[in-house]
Coordinates of C-alpha atoms and ligand atoms in Angstrom, one line a residue:
X1478 CA 0.0 -0.2 0.1
X1479 CA 1.3 3.7 -0.7
X1480 CA 1.4 5.9 1.8
X1481 CA -0.7 9.4 1.0
X1482 CA 0.4 12.5 3.2
X1483 CA -3.0 13.6 5.2
X1484 CA -2.7 17.3 3.8
X1485 CA -6.5 17.8 4.6
X1486 CA -5.5 17.3 8.5
X1487 CA -2.0 19.1 7.7
X1488 CA -3.8 21.9 6.4
X1489 CA -6.2 22.0 9.0
X1490 CA -4.3 22.0 12.0
X1491 CA -1.4 23.8 10.2
X1492 CA -4.4 26.8 8.7
X1493 CA -7.2 26.6 11.1
X1494 CA -5.9 25.3 14.2
X1495 CA -3.2 27.2 14.5
X1496 CA -3.3 30.2 11.7
X1497 CA 0.1 30.2 10.9
X1498 CA 0.3 32.4 8.0
X1499 CA -1.0 35.4 11.3
X1500 CA 1.8 34.1 13.4
X1501 CA 4.6 34.2 10.9
X1502 CA 3.6 37.8 9.1
X1503 CA 4.9 39.1 13.2
X1504 CA 8.2 37.1 12.9
X1505 CA 10.0 39.8 10.5
X1506 CA 12.7 37.2 9.9
X1507 CA 9.5 34.5 7.8
X1508 CA 7.8 37.7 7.3
X1509 CA 8.7 38.1 3.7
X1510 CA 9.6 34.0 3.3
X1511 CA 6.1 32.1 4.2
X1512 CA 3.2 32.8 3.2
X1513 CA 0.0 30.8 3.0
X1514 CA 0.2 29.8 -0.9
X1515 CA 3.3 29.0 -0.6
X1516 CA 3.4 26.8 2.3
X1517 CA 0.1 25.0 1.3
X1518 CA 2.8 24.5 -2.0
X1519 CA 5.1 23.3 0.2
X1520 CA 3.1 20.8 1.7
X1521 CA 2.2 19.6 -1.3
X1522 CA 5.4 18.9 -2.9
X1523 CA 6.6 17.3 0.1
X1524 CA 3.6 14.9 -0.3
X1525 CA 4.3 13.7 -3.4
X1526 CA 8.9 13.5 -2.1
X1527 CA 7.4 11.3 -0.1
X1528 CA 4.6 9.5 -0.9
X1529 CA 6.4 9.2 -4.7
X1530 CA 10.0 9.0 -3.4
X1531 CA 10.6 7.6 -0.3
X1532 CA 8.0 5.1 0.1
X1533 CA 8.9 2.8 -3.0
X1534 CA 12.6 2.6 -1.4
X1535 CA 11.6 1.9 2.3
X1536 CA 9.9 -2.3 1.4
X1537 CA 13.7 -2.6 -0.1
X1538 CA 15.6 -0.6 1.8
X1539 CA 14.6 -3.0 5.3
X1540 CA 15.6 -5.9 2.9
X1541 CA 18.2 -5.3 2.2
X1542 CA 20.0 -3.0 4.8
X1543 CA 22.8 -0.9 5.0
X1544 CA 26.2 -2.8 3.7
X1545 CA 30.0 -1.5 5.5
X1546 CA 32.5 -2.7 1.9
X1547 CA 36.2 -2.6 2.2
X1548 CA 36.0 0.0 5.4
X1549 CA 32.6 1.7 3.3
X1550 CA 28.7 2.1 3.9
X1551 CA 26.6 0.9 0.9
X1552 CA 22.9 2.0 1.0
X1553 CA 19.6 -0.3 -0.3
X1554 CA 19.5 0.4 -4.2
X1555 CA 17.6 3.2 -4.8
X1556 CA 18.9 5.3 -1.6
X1557 CA 21.1 6.9 -4.3
X1558 CA 19.5 8.3 -6.8
X1559 CA 16.2 9.2 -3.7
X1560 CA 19.2 11.5 -1.8
X1561 CA 20.1 13.7 -4.6
X1562 CA 16.5 14.7 -5.9
X1563 CA 15.7 15.8 -2.5
X1564 CA 18.9 17.5 -1.9
X1565 CA 18.1 18.5 -5.7
X1566 CA 14.7 19.6 -4.3
X1567 CA 15.9 22.1 -2.0
X1568 CA 14.9 20.6 1.3
X1569 CA 18.2 19.7 2.4
X1570 CA 18.9 23.5 3.8
X1571 CA 14.6 23.4 4.3
X1572 CA 15.1 24.9 8.1
X1573 CA 17.8 26.1 7.1
X1574 CA 20.1 30.2 7.4
X1575 CA 19.6 31.9 4.3
X1576 CA 23.1 34.1 4.6
X1577 CA 24.0 30.2 4.2
X1578 CA 22.1 28.7 1.3
X1579 CA 19.2 27.1 3.2
X1580 CA 15.3 28.4 2.4
X1581 CA 14.5 30.0 5.9
X1582 CA 11.9 28.0 6.4
X1583 CA 9.7 27.7 10.1
X1584 CA 9.3 24.6 12.1
X1585 CA 5.9 24.7 12.9
X1586 CA 5.6 23.1 8.5
X1587 CA 9.3 21.0 9.1
X1588 CA 7.5 19.7 11.4
X1589 CA 4.3 17.8 8.6
X1590 CA 7.0 17.6 5.6
X1591 CA 9.4 15.8 8.4
X1592 CA 5.9 13.2 9.7
X1593 CA 6.0 12.9 5.6
X1594 CA 9.0 12.0 5.7
X1595 CA 9.5 9.2 8.9
X1596 CA 6.2 8.4 7.4
X1597 CA 7.2 7.1 4.6
X1598 CA 10.3 6.3 4.9
X1599 CA 12.1 6.1 8.5
X1600 CA 15.6 5.3 7.9
X1601 CA 16.2 7.3 5.0
X1602 CA 14.2 10.5 7.3
X1603 CA 16.6 10.0 9.9
X1604 CA 20.1 11.2 7.8
X1605 CA 18.5 14.4 6.7
X1606 CA 18.2 14.9 10.6
X1607 CA 20.6 14.4 11.6
X1608 CA 22.3 17.2 8.7
X1609 CA 20.2 19.3 9.9
X1610 CA 20.8 18.9 13.4
X1611 CA 24.7 18.7 12.7
X1612 CA 24.3 22.2 10.8
X1613 CA 21.9 24.2 13.2
X1614 CA 24.4 23.2 15.9
X1615 CA 27.3 24.9 13.5
X1616 CA 24.7 28.8 12.8
X1617 CA 24.6 28.3 16.3
X1618 CA 28.4 27.8 17.9
X1619 CA 30.7 27.5 15.1
X1620 CA 33.1 30.5 14.1
X1621 CA 32.1 32.2 10.6
X1622 CA 34.6 30.5 8.9
X1623 CA 33.2 28.1 9.9
X1624 CA 30.0 28.5 8.6
X1625 CA 31.1 29.8 5.5
X1626 CA 32.6 26.2 4.9
X1627 CA 30.2 24.1 6.3
X1628 CA 26.1 25.5 5.8
X1629 CA 26.3 25.5 2.2
X1630 CA 27.8 21.8 1.5
X1631 CA 25.1 21.2 4.6
X1632 CA 21.7 22.5 3.6
X1633 CA 22.4 21.3 -0.5
X1634 CA 23.1 18.1 1.3
X1635 CA 25.9 17.2 -0.7
X1636 CA 28.1 16.8 2.8
X1637 CA 25.7 15.4 5.6
X1638 CA 26.1 15.5 9.6
X1639 CA 27.0 12.9 12.6
X1640 CA 26.5 13.6 16.2
X1641 CA 28.9 11.1 18.1
X1642 CA 28.1 11.1 21.9
X1643 CA 27.4 7.5 22.9
X1644 CA 30.1 5.2 23.5
X1645 CA 30.5 1.8 25.1
X1646 CA 30.0 3.4 29.4
X1647 CA 28.8 6.1 28.3
X1648 CA 24.9 6.3 27.1
X1649 CA 22.2 8.5 28.9
X1650 CA 25.0 9.4 31.3
X1651 CA 27.1 11.1 29.2
X1652 CA 30.1 12.6 31.9
X1653 CA 32.3 9.0 31.5
X1654 CA 33.1 9.7 28.0
X1655 CA 36.5 8.9 27.2
X1656 CA 37.6 10.2 23.5
X1657 CA 40.3 12.2 23.2
X1658 CA 41.3 15.7 22.0
X1659 CA 45.5 16.9 21.4
X1660 CA 45.2 21.3 21.3
X1661 CA 48.1 21.2 18.2
X1662 CA 50.5 23.5 17.0
X1663 CA 48.7 24.8 14.0
X1664 CA 45.6 25.1 16.6
X1665 CA 43.1 21.5 15.7
X1666 CA 42.6 19.5 17.7
X1667 CA 43.9 15.5 16.8
X1668 CA 40.4 13.4 18.4
X1669 CA 41.7 9.5 19.6
X1670 CA 38.5 7.3 20.9
X1671 CA 36.1 4.9 20.1
X1672 CA 31.5 5.9 19.6
X1673 CA 29.4 3.3 19.2
X1674 CA 25.8 3.9 17.4
X1675 CA 26.7 6.1 15.1
X1676 CA 23.8 6.8 12.8
X1677 CA 24.8 8.2 9.4
X1678 CA 28.3 7.9 11.2
X1679 CA 29.2 7.1 8.0
X1680 CA 26.4 5.8 4.0
X1681 CA 27.8 7.1 0.3
X1682 CA 24.8 8.9 -0.7
X1683 CA 27.0 12.2 0.2
X1684 CA 30.7 13.0 -0.2
X1685 CA 31.8 14.1 3.0
X1686 CA 30.5 13.2 6.6
X1687 CA 30.6 16.1 9.2
X1688 CA 30.4 14.2 12.8
X1689 CA 30.0 16.5 16.0
X1690 CA 32.4 14.3 18.5
X1691 CA 32.1 15.3 21.9
X1692 CA 35.5 14.8 23.7
X1693 CA 37.9 15.5 26.0
X1694 CA 40.7 17.9 26.5
X1695 CA 43.7 16.6 28.6
X1696 CA 43.2 19.3 31.1
X1697 CA 38.9 19.3 30.9
X1698 CA 37.5 18.7 34.2
X1699 CA 35.8 14.9 35.2
X1700 CA 32.4 14.7 34.2
X1701 CA 29.9 16.7 31.8
X1702 CA 31.1 19.8 32.1
X1703 CA 35.1 19.0 31.1
X1704 CA 33.1 18.4 27.4
X1705 CA 33.9 19.1 24.1
X1706 CA 32.2 19.3 21.2
X1707 CA 34.2 19.1 17.8
X1708 CA 33.7 18.9 14.4
X1709 CA 36.0 16.0 12.7
X1710 CA 34.6 16.5 9.2
X1711 CA 35.2 12.3 7.4
X1712 CA 37.4 14.4 4.2
X1713 CA 39.4 17.4 5.4
X1714 CA 38.2 20.3 3.2
X1715 CA 39.4 22.5 1.0
X1716 CA 40.3 26.0 1.2
X1717 CA 38.3 25.8 -2.1
X1718 CA 35.4 24.0 -0.5
X1719 CA 36.0 21.3 -2.3
X1720 CA 36.6 17.5 0.1
X1721 CA 40.7 17.4 0.3
X1722 CA 42.2 14.4 3.0
X1723 CA 40.6 11.6 4.4
X1724 CA 40.5 11.9 8.2
X1725 CA 41.3 10.0 10.3
X1726 CA 37.7 9.1 11.2
X1727 CA 37.0 5.2 9.7
X1728 CA 33.7 2.4 10.7
X1729 CA 34.2 -0.1 12.6
X1730 CA 31.5 -1.8 12.4
X1731 CA 28.3 -1.6 11.6
X1732 CA 24.7 -2.4 13.8
X1733 CA 22.3 -5.2 13.1
X1734 CA 19.2 -4.3 14.2
X1735 CA 15.5 -5.1 15.3
X1736 CA 14.8 -2.5 12.6
X1737 CA 15.8 1.2 10.7
X1738 CA 17.6 -1.4 8.2
X1739 CA 18.7 0.9 5.8
X1740 CA 19.8 3.4 8.9
X1741 CA 23.5 2.7 9.5
X1742 CA 24.2 2.6 13.1
X1743 CA 28.1 2.7 13.0
X1744 CA 30.6 1.8 15.8
X1745 CA 33.0 4.9 14.4
X1746 CA 36.5 4.8 15.2
X1747 CA 38.9 7.8 15.3
X1748 CA 42.7 7.7 14.6
X1749 CA 44.4 10.5 15.5
X1750 CA 41.6 12.3 13.8
X1751 CA 41.5 16.5 12.9
X1752 CA 39.1 18.7 14.8
X1753 CA 38.6 21.5 14.8
X1754 CA 36.3 22.7 18.1
X1755 CA 32.8 24.1 17.8
X1756 CA 32.1 26.2 20.9
X1757 CA 34.0 27.5 23.8
X1758 CA 35.8 24.1 25.4
X1759 CA 34.5 22.0 27.7
X1760 CA 31.0 23.7 27.2
X1761 CA 30.4 20.5 24.1
X1762 CA 27.0 19.6 25.6
X1763 CA 25.8 23.3 26.3
X1764 CA 26.3 23.3 22.2
X1765 CA 24.8 19.8 22.5
X1766 CA 22.1 21.0 23.3
X1767 CA 20.7 23.5 21.3
X1768 CA 20.6 20.6 17.7
X1769 CA 18.9 19.3 21.2
X1770 CA 14.8 21.2 21.4
X1771 CA 15.4 20.2 17.3
X1772 CA 16.1 16.5 17.1
X1773 CA 14.3 15.9 20.1
X1774 CA 10.6 16.9 18.2
X1775 CA 12.0 15.4 15.2
X1776 CA 12.3 12.3 16.6
X1777 CA 9.4 13.0 17.6
X1778 CA 7.8 12.9 14.5
X1779 CA 9.0 9.2 13.7
X1780 CA 6.1 8.5 16.6
X1781 CA 3.2 10.1 14.6
X1782 CA 4.4 9.7 10.7
X1783 CA 4.6 6.0 11.6
X1784 CA 1.1 6.3 13.4
X1785 CA 0.0 7.4 10.9
X1786 CA 1.1 5.3 8.5
X1787 CA 0.2 2.2 10.5
X1788 CA -3.8 3.9 10.9
X1789 CA -3.3 4.2 6.6
X1790 CA -2.4 0.6 6.0
X1791 CA -5.3 -0.3 8.8
X1792 CA -8.0 1.1 7.9
X1793 CA -8.2 0.3 4.1
X1794 CA -7.4 -3.4 5.4
X1795 CA -10.8 -3.7 8.0
X1796 CA -12.8 -1.8 4.9
X1797 CA -11.2 -5.0 3.1
X1798 CA -11.1 -7.9 4.3
X1799 CA -14.0 -9.9 5.7
X1800 CA -14.7 -11.8 7.9
X1801 CA -17.7 -12.8 10.5
X1802 CA -20.8 -11.0 10.6
X1803 CA -21.0 -7.8 12.1
X1804 CA -24.4 -6.5 15.0
X1805 CA -25.7 -3.5 14.1
X1806 CA -23.8 -2.8 11.0
X1807 CA -24.3 -6.3 9.3
X1808 CA -24.8 -6.0 5.7
X1809 CA -26.4 -8.6 3.7
X1810 CA -23.2 -10.5 2.2
X1811 CA -22.4 -13.5 4.4
X1812 CA -19.7 -12.0 6.2
X1813 CA -18.6 -8.3 6.6
X1814 CA -16.5 -6.0 6.5
X1815 CA -14.2 -6.6 9.6
X1816 CA -14.3 -1.9 10.7
X1817 CA -17.7 -3.1 11.0
X1818 CA -17.0 -4.6 14.9
X1819 CA -16.5 -2.6 17.7
X1820 CA -13.2 -4.0 18.7
X1821 CA -11.6 -3.7 15.3
X1822 CA -13.5 0.0 15.8
X1823 CA -11.7 0.8 19.0
X1824 CA -7.8 -0.3 17.4
X1825 CA -8.6 2.4 14.1
X1826 CA -10.3 4.7 16.0
X1827 CA -7.7 4.6 19.3
X1828 CA -4.7 5.3 16.6
X1829 CA -6.8 8.2 14.6
X1830 CA -7.6 10.3 18.8
X1831 CA -4.0 10.3 19.3
X1832 CA -2.5 11.3 15.7
X1833 CA -4.1 14.0 15.9
X1834 CA -3.6 16.3 18.7
X1835 CA 0.3 14.4 18.4
X1836 CA 0.7 16.3 15.2
X1837 CA -1.3 19.7 16.2
X1838 CA 0.8 19.6 19.7
X1839 CA 4.0 19.3 17.6
X1840 CA 3.3 22.3 15.1
X1841 CA 2.3 24.2 18.7
X1842 CA 5.9 23.9 19.9
X1843 CA 7.5 23.8 16.3
X1844 CA 6.1 26.8 16.6
X1845 CA 7.3 28.1 19.9
X1846 CA 10.7 27.4 18.6
X1847 CA 10.1 29.7 15.6
X1848 CA 9.1 32.1 17.7
X1849 CA 12.5 31.8 20.5
X1850 CA 14.3 32.0 17.0
X1851 CA 12.5 35.1 15.3
X1852 CA 10.2 36.5 17.4
X1853 CA 10.9 40.6 18.7
X1854 CA 9.6 40.6 21.8
X1855 CA 7.9 37.0 24.0
X1856 CA 11.1 35.0 23.2
X1857 CA 11.7 33.5 26.6
X1858 CA 8.6 32.8 27.1
X1859 CA 9.0 30.7 23.3
X1860 CA 12.1 29.0 25.1
X1861 CA 10.4 28.0 28.2
X1862 CA 6.7 26.5 26.1
X1863 CA 9.6 24.7 23.7
X1864 CA 11.1 23.4 27.0
X1865 CA 8.8 22.3 28.4
X1866 CA 7.0 20.6 25.2
X1867 CA 10.2 18.4 23.5
X1868 CA 9.7 16.1 25.8
X1869 CA 6.8 15.4 26.2
X1870 CA 6.9 15.2 22.4
X1871 CA 9.5 12.6 21.9
X1872 CA 8.8 10.5 24.8
X1873 CA 4.3 10.9 24.8
X1874 CA 4.7 10.4 20.8
X1875 CA 6.6 7.0 20.4
X1876 CA 5.2 5.9 23.0
X1877 CA 2.1 6.3 21.1
X1878 CA 3.7 5.3 17.8
X1879 CA 4.7 2.2 19.4
X1880 CA 1.4 1.3 20.4
X1881 CA -0.9 2.9 18.0
X1882 CA 1.3 0.9 15.1
X1883 CA 1.1 -2.3 17.5
X1884 CA -2.8 -1.8 17.1
X1885 CA -3.0 -1.6 13.3
X1886 CA -1.2 -4.9 13.1
X1887 CA -3.6 -6.4 15.5
X1888 CA -6.0 -5.2 12.8
X1889 CA -4.4 -7.5 10.1
X1890 CA -4.7 -10.4 12.8
X1891 CA -2.5 -13.1 11.5
X1892 CA -1.6 -11.2 8.4
X1893 CA 0.2 -8.3 10.5
X1894 CA 2.9 -11.0 11.5
X1895 CA 4.0 -12.0 7.4
X1896 CA 6.5 -9.9 5.7
X1897 CA 4.4 -8.9 3.0
X1898 CA 2.1 -6.2 4.3
X1899 CA 4.7 -3.9 5.5
X1900 CA 2.9 -3.0 9.2
X1901 CA 5.6 -5.8 10.7
X1902 CA 8.7 -3.2 9.4
X1903 CA 6.6 -0.3 10.8
X1904 CA 6.6 -2.3 14.8
X1905 CA 10.2 -2.7 14.7
X1906 CA 11.1 0.7 12.6
X1907 CA 9.4 3.1 15.4
X1908 CA 10.6 1.5 18.3
X1909 CA 14.0 3.1 18.2
X1910 CA 12.5 6.7 18.2
X1911 CA 11.1 5.1 22.4
X1912 CA 15.1 4.7 23.0
X1913 CA 17.1 7.4 21.5
X1914 CA 17.8 11.0 22.0
X1915 CA 18.1 10.1 24.8
X1916 CA 15.9 6.7 26.8
X1917 CA 11.8 8.5 27.2
X1918 CA 12.7 7.4 30.7
X1919 CA 15.5 10.4 30.9
X1920 CA 12.7 12.8 28.7
X1921 CA 10.5 12.5 32.2
X1922 CA 13.1 12.3 33.4
X1923 CA 14.1 15.7 32.3
X1924 CA 10.1 16.8 31.9
X1925 CA 9.4 16.0 35.3
X1926 CA 12.8 17.6 37.6
X1927 CA 13.9 20.0 35.6
X1928 CA 11.2 21.7 33.0
X1929 CA 8.0 20.9 35.2
X1930 CA 9.1 21.1 39.5
X1931 CA 11.6 23.9 39.1
X1932 CA 9.5 27.6 39.9
X1933 CA 6.5 26.3 41.6
X1934 CA 5.4 24.6 37.9
X1935 CA 5.6 28.3 36.5
X1936 CA 5.8 26.6 32.5
X1937 CA 3.7 23.7 33.5
X1938 CA 0.9 26.7 34.9
X1939 CA 2.0 28.7 31.2
X1940 CA 0.4 25.5 29.3
X1941 CA -2.8 25.8 31.8
X1942 CA -3.3 29.6 31.1
X1943 CA -2.8 29.0 26.9
X1944 CA -5.4 26.2 27.7
X1945 CA -7.8 27.5 29.9
X1946 CA -8.6 30.3 27.0
X1947 CA -9.7 27.5 25.0
X1948 CA -12.1 25.6 27.5
X1949 CA -13.3 28.7 28.2
X1950 CA -15.1 28.9 25.4
X1951 CA -15.9 25.7 23.9
X1952 CA -19.5 25.0 22.3
X1953 CA -21.8 24.6 24.9
X1954 CA -21.9 20.8 24.0
X1955 CA -17.8 20.4 25.1
X1956 CA -19.0 21.9 28.7
X1957 CA -18.5 19.1 30.5
X1958 CA -14.9 18.3 28.4
X1959 CA -14.2 21.7 29.2
X1960 CA -14.0 21.0 33.0
X1961 CA -13.0 17.5 32.3
X1962 CA -9.1 19.4 31.0
X1963 CA -9.4 21.9 33.5
X1964 CA -9.5 20.0 36.2
X1965 CA -7.0 17.6 34.6
X1966 CA -4.7 20.2 34.5
X1967 CA -4.9 21.9 38.4
X1968 CA -4.5 17.6 39.4
X1969 CA -1.4 17.5 37.2
X1970 CA -0.6 21.0 39.5
X1971 CA -0.9 19.8 42.4
X1972 CA 1.0 17.0 42.4
X1973 CA 4.1 18.7 41.1
X1974 CA 3.8 20.4 44.6
X1975 CA 3.1 16.2 46.4
X1976 CA 5.7 15.5 44.4
X1977 CA 8.6 17.9 44.8
X1978 CA 7.3 17.9 48.5
X1979 CA 8.1 14.3 49.4
X1980 CA 10.8 13.4 52.1
X1981 CA 12.7 10.8 48.7
X1982 CA 12.9 13.3 46.5
X1983 CA 14.9 12.6 43.9
X1984 CA 13.2 8.4 44.0
X1985 CA 10.1 10.0 44.2
X1986 CA 10.7 12.3 41.1
X1987 CA 12.4 8.9 38.8
X1988 CA 9.9 6.5 40.2
X1989 CA 6.7 8.9 39.0
X1990 CA 8.3 10.6 36.0
X1991 CA 7.3 8.6 33.4
X1992 CA 3.7 7.7 34.6
X1993 CA 3.4 12.2 35.3
X1994 CA 5.1 12.4 31.4
X1995 CA 1.6 10.2 30.2
X1996 CA -1.2 12.3 32.5
X1997 CA 1.0 15.5 31.4
X1998 CA -0.3 13.8 27.7
X1999 CA -3.4 13.2 28.2
X2000 CA -4.1 16.5 29.4
X2001 CA -2.2 18.4 26.7
X2002 CA -4.2 16.3 24.1
X2003 CA -7.3 16.8 25.4
X2004 CA -6.1 21.0 25.5
X2005 CA -5.5 20.1 21.6
X2006 CA -9.0 18.3 21.2
X2007 CA -11.2 21.3 22.0
X2008 CA -8.5 23.7 20.4
X2009 CA -9.1 21.7 17.5
X2010 CA -13.7 21.4 17.8
X2011 CA -13.3 25.7 18.1
X2012 CA -11.7 25.8 15.4
X2013 CA -14.3 22.9 13.1
X2014 CA -17.3 26.2 12.9
X2015 CA -15.0 28.6 11.1
X2016 CA -13.2 26.3 8.6
X2017 CA -13.9 26.4 5.1
X2018 CA -12.8 22.1 5.2
X2019 CA -15.9 20.1 3.6
X2020 CA -18.6 18.4 6.2
X2021 CA -17.3 14.3 7.0
X2022 CA -14.3 16.2 7.8
X2023 CA -16.1 18.4 10.1
X2024 CA -18.1 15.2 10.7
X2025 CA -15.1 12.7 10.6
X2026 CA -13.2 14.8 13.9
X2027 CA -15.4 15.2 15.5
X2028 CA -16.6 11.5 15.8
X2029 CA -12.6 11.1 16.8
X2030 CA -13.0 14.3 19.5
X2031 CA -15.7 12.2 20.9
X2032 CA -14.1 8.6 21.8
X2033 CA -11.4 10.1 22.4
X2034 CA -12.9 12.3 26.0
X2035 CA -14.6 8.8 25.9
X2036 CA -12.7 6.4 25.9
X2037 CA -8.6 8.0 25.9
X2038 CA -8.6 10.4 28.6
X2039 CA -9.1 8.3 31.2
X2040 CA -6.2 7.2 31.3
X2041 CA -5.5 11.0 33.0
X2042 CA -6.6 9.5 35.9
X2043 CA -4.9 6.1 36.1
X2044 CA -1.3 7.7 35.5
X2045 CA -1.9 9.8 37.8
X2046 CA -2.1 7.8 40.4
X2047 CA 0.1 6.0 39.6
X2048 CA 2.5 8.9 39.4
X2049 CA 1.3 9.6 42.8
X2050 CA 1.2 5.9 44.0
X2051 CA 3.9 5.9 47.6
X2052 CA 8.1 5.9 46.4
X2053 CA 8.8 2.9 48.7
X2054 CA 6.1 0.8 46.2
X2055 CA 9.3 1.0 44.1
X2056 CA 12.2 1.3 46.1
X2057 CA 11.6 -0.7 48.9
X2058 CA 12.4 -4.4 46.8
X2059 CA 15.9 -5.1 47.4
X2060 CA 18.0 -5.1 44.4
X2061 CA 19.1 -9.0 44.7
X2062 CA 15.7 -9.8 44.5
X2063 CA 15.0 -9.2 41.5
Ligands
FAD2917 C1 19.7 2.5 16.3 C2 19.8 3.1 17.5 C3 20.5 4.5 17.1 C4 21.8 5.4 17.6 N1 22.4 6.8 17.3 C5 22.2 7.5 17.8 C6 23.8 8.5 17.9 O1 23.1 8.5 16.1 N2 24.8 9.3 18.0 C7 25.2 9.4 19.5 O2 26.1 9.5 19.7 N3 24.2 8.1 19.8 C8 23.0 6.7 19.4 N4 22.4 6.9 19.8 C9 22.5 6.1 20.8 C10 21.6 6.6 22.2 O3 20.9 7.9 22.2 C11 21.2 5.9 23.1 O4 21.3 4.7 23.6 C12 20.6 5.9 24.3 O5 21.4 7.2 24.7 C13 20.9 4.9 25.9 O6 22.1 5.4 26.1 P1 22.5 2.7 26.1 O7 22.2 2.6 25.3 O8 23.6 2.9 26.7 O9 21.4 3.2 27.5 P2 21.4 3.4 29.1 O10 22.3 4.6 29.5 O11 22.5 1.9 29.6 O12 20.3 3.3 29.6 C14 19.5 1.2 30.4 C15 18.3 1.9 31.0 O13 18.8 3.0 31.9 C16 18.0 3.3 32.5 N5 19.2 4.8 33.0 C17 19.3 5.4 32.8 N6 20.3 6.2 33.3 C18 18.8 6.5 34.2 C19 19.0 7.5 34.9 N7 19.7 8.1 36.2 N8 17.0 7.6 35.5 C20 16.2 6.7 35.5 N9 16.7 5.6 34.2 C21 17.9 5.3 33.6 C22 17.5 4.6 30.4 O14 16.2 4.6 30.5 C23 17.4 2.7 29.9 O15 15.9 2.2 30.4 C24 22.0 4.8 18.9 C25 21.4 3.8 19.3 C26 21.2 3.3 18.6 C27 20.4 2.5 19.1

């Protein structure tokens, strides 16, 4: 089955719910480059690229995987040509700074294109995603010369980026990174060490790979405050910008993985490789964190993209596959399509009820990122909102992404377990999104400990204030749902205070964080469903479109929102229930 980008849903969220063009007009850097017509044309072009270029090579990418031949990674058939077309069409520089050849497009639009790409082809999408992240890091922290050398090549897609942090002994906790950087007379550094799990560590799509490597200077303090970031290109650039001498950075091996088999996950060795300091010495993690908010939001889109693709596959299948007789919806045929059965409908509606507010939250977070970067005022508030929402998006979308693809697989019955249908690839491909870019457990800790609890939950209260503006103006028939959402935000704030005042706070936060994040996710989706319902009457979308949205919203409040209570009660359970069992008894 081919992927069809959900253009109507995307247009509705962007134009009717968030009125993006009006918001872009208020940001001078965006006002000239993007308007409603351009955004719609971009979405249509994105739908073509994802549906006609990326989706057709997805299955074969999974079957062939990547190969390592004489130290060079070879991507599956079709990837190189597709990448060339992708780059030549300007997508590699979509969000890049115009002064270095980027298109300067807003993230609030970019998230929709990224979702399409992940729906169509997870493995392919990772290569440009890492490149965009590396470019952003160089733009934010590089010297002018570094920007001039690397950004035009990254934006044109001639070179790609990689993010080299993880080492065997150092994953979630990067304080243990051992890779060394020795200063040289000419101002460069010799980088030595080994990294593991490096996405796009090498490939044959681009003529150069620009690695951003976390390493330690000889006199650096211990721990994460002693990490610096280095640009370590596979080929050293010549003065004229062309690729020059091969650098001492090599692929040691390729990981064999459960999914995303066409994405090269590499063990990288640096043997006195030449590196260039990016940003300040010992401030490497700070520099890395610049790209983190963007990268984490991008990875969260992998969750939505897979959920959407799973929905499309399962909904089609449910309308074609006949088994058993329906009850109220029985036809005169011997058997009915499985879409008539309550349980199959439950699975399809569950995916839809989670995917639509996920997309809305992605656009809202993208818009907050745009404001933090481009707005003339309100930058600080936007930044606070980004910091709050990004870990929520990363963990919640990707957890729901896996749940959704498993529902989609279940709709296929036994056929979902067989490779031909393609739905099992989605389950395998989306699973990693819960793990990389910081595991979802670490995201939840970040959300609760660093974003919600400080300053009397000021950031969460700012989100609550936005929700209150929406719940105050709902249609009379949605009042009860609005009361549910208002109560949920109040309870989240009370729960934060309770957790903060716990005797053993660190354990309490660690044990409660994932449930807290999920409770916050369901409350936020309640708010966003109401925002979408409020936008429906003025929308020019068809009556059928509106009926569908209203039905899915009803399902959300009746059958998904109760999960809020379960998660909040669980988050507030005594910490001892989790911590008292002796380690030896596990
Ligand atoms: C396919 C793939 C691609 C990747 N791409 C990249 C890449 O491009 N660049 C890169 O640098 N890395 C990459 N990674 C690495 C990835 O980011 C790490 O695997 C991830 O951050 C987790 O680290 P770890 O595997 O060492 O697990 P660990 O840190 O050992 O964690 C194991 C478990 O313990 C939990 N845990 C750890 N510490 C805590 C704590 N303080 N509190 C509560 N729970 C905790 C974790 O949540 C997890 O459940 C990739 C990994 C994979 C598998």
